[in-house]
Amino acid sequence: MLLIPAIDIKNGKCVRLRQGDMGEETIYNNDPVAMATKWVEVGAKRLHIIDLDGAVSGRPVNADIIHDIAEEHPDIEIQAGGGIRDEDTIQTYLDVGVNYVIIGTRAVTTPHFVSDICLEFPGHVIVGLDAKNGKLATNGWSKLSHHDVIDIAQRFEQDGVSAIIFTDIGRDGMMSRVNIETSVQLARSVTIPVIASGGIKDLEDIKALCSVAAEGIAGAITGRAIYEGSLDLKQALDLVDELCRIQDADGA
């Protein structure tokens, strides 16, 4: 299982939100590139980077910073999202070294867009499904749709997406524990990897996630916990490696 540190960019700075509220931000670093370097140096194998301004505006706003991070760390996998609504934006990100683009709002509002870009950019498309009170949210989590998470995830699986990121918005930025039950339910309904997001607090959450990795939870995104210190990223990465080795040995 991959443990993926989040770098959320707003007004050019590294921030975290509470429950997706753009007015509830905490600034952690004025230099997102330096923040990325810190997480890479402790052992992160992939970075989760979101252009929060782009997610709201519907177009990339902090793309230059994401480009800088990708160029600074060419050997690290990067999944990036926020305001990605057309093929030109996807091509630009892939050209500078981003490995996966995350499609959120447009995946829900224009589902055929996903099938089109999966054909054009095979192996590089991840869909982000963000749920609040059981309903999918769009436009930087400012609007709710009526789509069922599992139904739409199964559709995107058929379209050829590489993975699904499932975020429980109610827990995001709250460090109130991961929604293991719903994440596993989603993972069991598809064969593509599911990446859990929202609510990680400490090593107990990491243990809980590793215990269900075999159900299809291929990764987890952590944000506020590593910024506020309730979770030491290096310790967590080491724990994931240790638990994965044990599980591999038990399954051999």
Short mmCIF file of C-alpha atoms in Angstrom, two decimals:
data_model
loop_
_atom_site.label_atom_id
_atom_site.label_comp_id
_atom_site.label_asym_id
_atom_site.label_seq_id
_atom_site.Cartn_x
_atom_site.Cartn_y
_atom_site.Cartn_z
CA MET A 1 0.00 0.00 0.00
CA LEU A 2 1.21 3.48 -0.88
CA LEU A 3 1.07 6.22 1.73
CA ILE A 4 0.84 9.48 -0.18
CA PRO A 5 1.45 12.91 1.36
CA ALA A 6 -0.88 15.65 0.16
CA ILE A 7 0.23 19.08 -0.99
CA ASP A 8 -2.76 21.38 -1.43
CA ILE A 9 -1.95 24.71 -3.08
CA LYS A 10 -3.98 27.88 -2.56
CA ASN A 11 -2.73 31.35 -3.49
CA GLY A 12 0.67 29.80 -4.17
CA LYS A 13 1.01 28.42 -0.65
CA CYS A 14 0.80 24.96 0.90
CA VAL A 15 -2.42 24.80 2.93
CA ARG A 16 -4.94 22.39 4.40
CA LEU A 17 -8.68 22.91 4.51
CA ARG A 18 -11.30 21.60 6.93
CA GLN A 19 -14.04 19.57 5.23
CA GLY A 20 -13.20 21.20 1.91
CA ASP A 21 -14.16 24.69 3.09
CA MET A 22 -12.03 27.23 1.19
CA GLY A 23 -12.59 29.69 4.03
CA GLU A 24 -11.20 27.26 6.62
CA GLU A 25 -7.57 27.13 5.58
CA THR A 26 -4.38 26.70 7.55
CA ILE A 27 -1.17 27.80 5.84
CA TYR A 28 1.71 25.39 6.53
CA ASN A 29 4.38 26.54 4.12
CA ASN A 30 4.82 29.44 1.71
CA ASP A 31 6.87 27.22 -0.62
CA PRO A 32 5.07 24.08 -1.88
CA VAL A 33 8.21 22.97 -3.75
CA ALA A 34 10.19 22.94 -0.49
CA MET A 35 7.32 21.07 1.15
CA ALA A 36 7.43 18.43 -1.58
CA THR A 37 11.17 18.07 -1.10
CA LYS A 38 10.68 17.48 2.63
CA TRP A 39 8.26 14.60 2.01
CA VAL A 40 10.46 13.08 -0.69
CA GLU A 41 13.49 13.19 1.60
CA VAL A 42 11.72 11.13 4.28
CA GLY A 43 10.80 8.45 1.76
CA ALA A 44 7.53 9.30 0.00
CA LYS A 45 7.24 7.43 -3.29
CA ARG A 46 4.29 9.44 -4.63
CA LEU A 47 2.92 12.95 -4.06
CA HIS A 48 -0.72 14.02 -4.20
CA ILE A 49 -0.88 17.63 -5.39
CA ILE A 50 -4.10 19.62 -5.69
CA ASP A 51 -4.56 23.09 -7.17
CA LEU A 52 -7.36 24.24 -4.87
CA ASP A 53 -7.83 27.53 -6.70
CA GLY A 54 -8.05 25.58 -9.94
CA ALA A 55 -10.68 23.23 -8.52
CA VAL A 56 -12.94 26.19 -7.79
CA SER A 57 -12.23 28.25 -10.90
CA GLY A 58 -12.39 25.32 -13.33
CA ARG A 59 -8.97 26.02 -14.82
CA PRO A 60 -5.39 25.57 -13.58
CA VAL A 61 -4.23 28.46 -11.38
CA ASN A 62 -1.14 27.04 -9.64
CA ALA A 63 0.05 24.87 -12.53
CA ASP A 64 3.49 26.49 -12.60
CA ILE A 65 4.15 25.33 -9.03
CA ILE A 66 3.07 21.78 -9.88
CA HIS A 67 5.39 21.91 -12.90
CA ASP A 68 8.25 23.04 -10.65
CA ILE A 69 7.66 20.15 -8.24
CA ALA A 70 7.59 17.63 -11.08
CA GLU A 71 10.81 19.01 -12.54
CA GLU A 72 12.51 19.09 -9.12
CA HIS A 73 11.62 15.44 -8.43
CA PRO A 74 11.57 13.57 -11.75
CA ASP A 75 11.93 10.15 -10.06
CA ILE A 76 8.89 10.55 -7.81
CA GLU A 77 5.39 9.67 -8.98
CA ILE A 78 3.00 12.61 -8.94
CA GLN A 79 -0.76 12.60 -9.11
CA ALA A 80 -2.17 16.06 -9.67
CA GLY A 81 -5.65 17.53 -9.80
CA GLY A 82 -7.69 20.68 -9.48
CA GLY A 83 -9.21 22.44 -12.49
CA ILE A 84 -8.31 19.75 -15.03
CA ARG A 85 -11.22 19.98 -17.46
CA ASP A 86 -9.70 19.53 -20.93
CA GLU A 87 -7.18 17.50 -22.93
CA ASP A 88 -4.68 20.35 -23.36
CA THR A 89 -4.29 20.70 -19.59
CA ILE A 90 -3.74 16.96 -19.25
CA GLN A 91 -1.12 16.94 -21.99
CA THR A 92 0.70 19.88 -20.40
CA TYR A 93 0.89 18.16 -17.02
CA LEU A 94 2.07 14.86 -18.50
CA ASP A 95 4.69 16.66 -20.58
CA VAL A 96 6.35 18.11 -17.46
CA GLY A 97 6.46 14.79 -15.62
CA VAL A 98 3.14 14.40 -13.80
CA ASN A 99 2.28 10.69 -13.89
CA TYR A 100 -1.44 10.77 -13.18
CA VAL A 101 -4.07 13.44 -13.63
CA ILE A 102 -7.01 13.44 -11.24
CA ILE A 103 -10.38 14.21 -12.76
CA GLY A 104 -13.04 15.25 -10.28
CA THR A 105 -15.80 17.65 -11.25
CA ARG A 106 -15.86 16.92 -14.96
CA ALA A 107 -15.91 13.17 -14.32
CA VAL A 108 -19.23 13.62 -12.51
CA THR A 109 -20.78 16.32 -14.70
CA THR A 110 -19.58 14.95 -18.07
CA PRO A 111 -18.86 11.23 -17.65
CA HIS A 112 -18.09 10.61 -21.33
CA PHE A 113 -15.10 12.95 -20.93
CA VAL A 114 -13.47 10.23 -18.83
CA SER A 115 -13.88 7.56 -21.48
CA ASP A 116 -12.46 9.94 -24.10
CA ILE A 117 -9.34 10.84 -22.12
CA CYS A 118 -8.74 7.22 -21.05
CA LEU A 119 -8.46 6.41 -24.74
CA GLU A 120 -6.21 9.39 -25.38
CA PHE A 121 -4.05 9.06 -22.26
CA PRO A 122 -4.21 5.37 -21.25
CA GLY A 123 -2.73 4.59 -17.84
CA HIS A 124 -2.62 8.21 -16.71
CA VAL A 125 -6.17 8.95 -15.54
CA ILE A 126 -7.40 8.75 -11.95
CA VAL A 127 -10.92 9.75 -10.97
CA GLY A 128 -11.51 11.48 -7.66
CA LEU A 129 -14.86 10.68 -6.08
CA ASP A 130 -15.53 13.01 -3.18
CA ALA A 131 -18.58 12.25 -1.05
CA LYS A 132 -20.40 14.34 1.54
CA ASN A 133 -23.28 12.77 3.42
CA GLY A 134 -23.39 10.01 0.83
CA LYS A 135 -23.54 12.32 -2.21
CA LEU A 136 -20.80 13.16 -4.68
CA ALA A 137 -19.46 16.70 -4.53
CA THR A 138 -18.08 18.80 -7.39
CA ASN A 139 -16.60 22.26 -8.09
CA GLY A 140 -14.10 22.23 -5.25
CA TRP A 141 -16.67 20.44 -3.07
CA SER A 142 -19.01 23.43 -3.27
CA LYS A 143 -21.85 21.56 -5.03
CA LEU A 144 -23.49 18.18 -4.39
CA SER A 145 -24.74 15.77 -7.07
CA HIS A 146 -27.10 12.83 -6.79
CA HIS A 147 -24.79 10.18 -8.23
CA ASP A 148 -24.18 6.93 -6.34
CA VAL A 149 -20.49 6.43 -5.62
CA ILE A 150 -20.35 2.73 -6.46
CA ASP A 151 -22.38 3.00 -9.67
CA ILE A 152 -20.22 5.76 -11.08
CA ALA A 153 -17.00 4.06 -9.94
CA GLN A 154 -17.99 0.92 -11.85
CA ARG A 155 -18.69 2.98 -14.94
CA PHE A 156 -15.26 4.62 -14.77
CA GLU A 157 -13.63 1.23 -14.25
CA GLN A 158 -15.14 0.14 -17.57
CA ASP A 159 -13.83 3.32 -19.17
CA GLY A 160 -10.28 2.37 -18.17
CA VAL A 161 -9.29 4.67 -15.31
CA SER A 162 -6.17 3.62 -13.42
CA ALA A 163 -7.58 4.13 -9.92
CA ILE A 164 -10.29 5.76 -7.84
CA ILE A 165 -9.51 8.22 -5.05
CA PHE A 166 -12.34 8.14 -2.53
CA THR A 167 -12.57 11.08 -0.13
CA ASP A 168 -14.99 11.36 2.74
CA ILE A 169 -15.31 15.14 2.82
CA GLY A 170 -16.82 15.12 6.30
CA ARG A 171 -13.57 13.68 7.64
CA ASP A 172 -11.13 15.52 5.39
CA GLY A 173 -8.83 17.78 7.36
CA MET A 174 -10.51 16.74 10.62
CA MET A 175 -8.20 13.86 11.67
CA SER A 176 -11.35 12.01 12.78
CA ARG A 177 -10.25 8.57 11.51
CA VAL A 178 -10.52 7.10 8.03
CA ASN A 179 -13.85 5.85 6.74
CA ILE A 180 -12.59 2.29 6.44
CA GLU A 181 -16.02 0.68 5.99
CA THR A 182 -17.12 2.80 3.02
CA SER A 183 -13.66 2.69 1.41
CA VAL A 184 -13.61 -1.12 1.59
CA GLN A 185 -17.18 -1.32 0.30
CA LEU A 186 -16.13 0.70 -2.74
CA ALA A 187 -12.93 -1.30 -3.24
CA ARG A 188 -14.90 -4.56 -3.21
CA SER A 189 -17.20 -3.25 -5.92
CA VAL A 190 -14.40 -2.64 -8.46
CA THR A 191 -11.21 -4.39 -9.51
CA ILE A 192 -9.12 -1.24 -10.01
CA PRO A 193 -7.18 0.19 -7.05
CA VAL A 194 -8.93 2.45 -4.56
CA ILE A 195 -6.99 5.16 -2.74
CA ALA A 196 -8.56 6.24 0.55
CA SER A 197 -8.52 9.87 1.61
CA GLY A 198 -9.79 11.93 4.51
CA GLY A 199 -9.45 11.55 8.26
CA ILE A 200 -6.04 9.96 8.86
CA LYS A 201 -4.85 10.90 12.35
CA ASP A 202 -2.04 8.61 13.53
CA LEU A 203 -0.37 5.22 13.22
CA GLU A 204 -3.56 3.44 14.30
CA ASP A 205 -5.17 4.60 11.06
CA ILE A 206 -2.17 3.33 9.10
CA LYS A 207 -2.49 -0.09 10.76
CA ALA A 208 -6.21 -0.17 10.01
CA LEU A 209 -5.64 0.69 6.36
CA CYS A 210 -2.87 -1.91 5.95
CA SER A 211 -5.19 -4.53 7.44
CA VAL A 212 -7.64 -4.02 4.55
CA ALA A 213 -5.09 -3.47 1.78
CA ALA A 214 -5.87 -6.91 0.39
CA GLU A 215 -9.47 -5.79 -0.14
CA GLY A 216 -8.25 -3.39 -2.84
CA ILE A 217 -7.12 -0.37 -0.82
CA ALA A 218 -3.94 0.31 -2.76
CA GLY A 219 -3.07 3.60 -1.13
CA ALA A 220 -4.01 6.32 1.30
CA ILE A 221 -3.55 10.08 1.24
CA THR A 222 -2.51 11.92 4.38
CA GLY A 223 -2.55 15.66 4.89
CA ARG A 224 -3.25 17.55 8.09
CA ALA A 225 -1.89 14.75 10.32
CA ILE A 226 1.63 15.02 8.88
CA TYR A 227 1.53 18.80 8.92
CA GLU A 228 0.39 19.08 12.52
CA GLY A 229 2.58 16.24 13.79
CA SER A 230 0.07 13.65 14.98
CA LEU A 231 1.57 11.38 12.32
CA ASP A 232 5.28 11.21 11.58
CA LEU A 233 5.47 10.47 7.85
CA LYS A 234 8.75 8.54 8.03
CA GLN A 235 7.46 6.34 10.87
CA ALA A 236 4.25 5.77 8.93
CA LEU A 237 6.09 4.86 5.72
CA ASP A 238 8.33 2.45 7.65
CA LEU A 239 5.26 0.88 9.28
CA VAL A 240 3.57 0.40 5.91
CA ASP A 241 6.69 -1.31 4.56
CA GLU A 242 6.90 -3.56 7.62
CA LEU A 243 3.23 -4.58 7.57
CA CYS A 244 3.32 -5.20 3.83
CA ARG A 245 6.35 -7.50 4.26
CA ILE A 246 4.50 -9.43 6.96
CA GLN A 247 1.40 -9.78 4.80
CA ASP A 248 3.48 -10.90 1.81
CA ALA A 249 5.21 -13.51 3.98
CA ASP A 250 1.89 -14.75 5.36
CA GLY A 251 0.48 -15.04 1.87
CA ALA A 252 3.49 -16.84 0.44
#
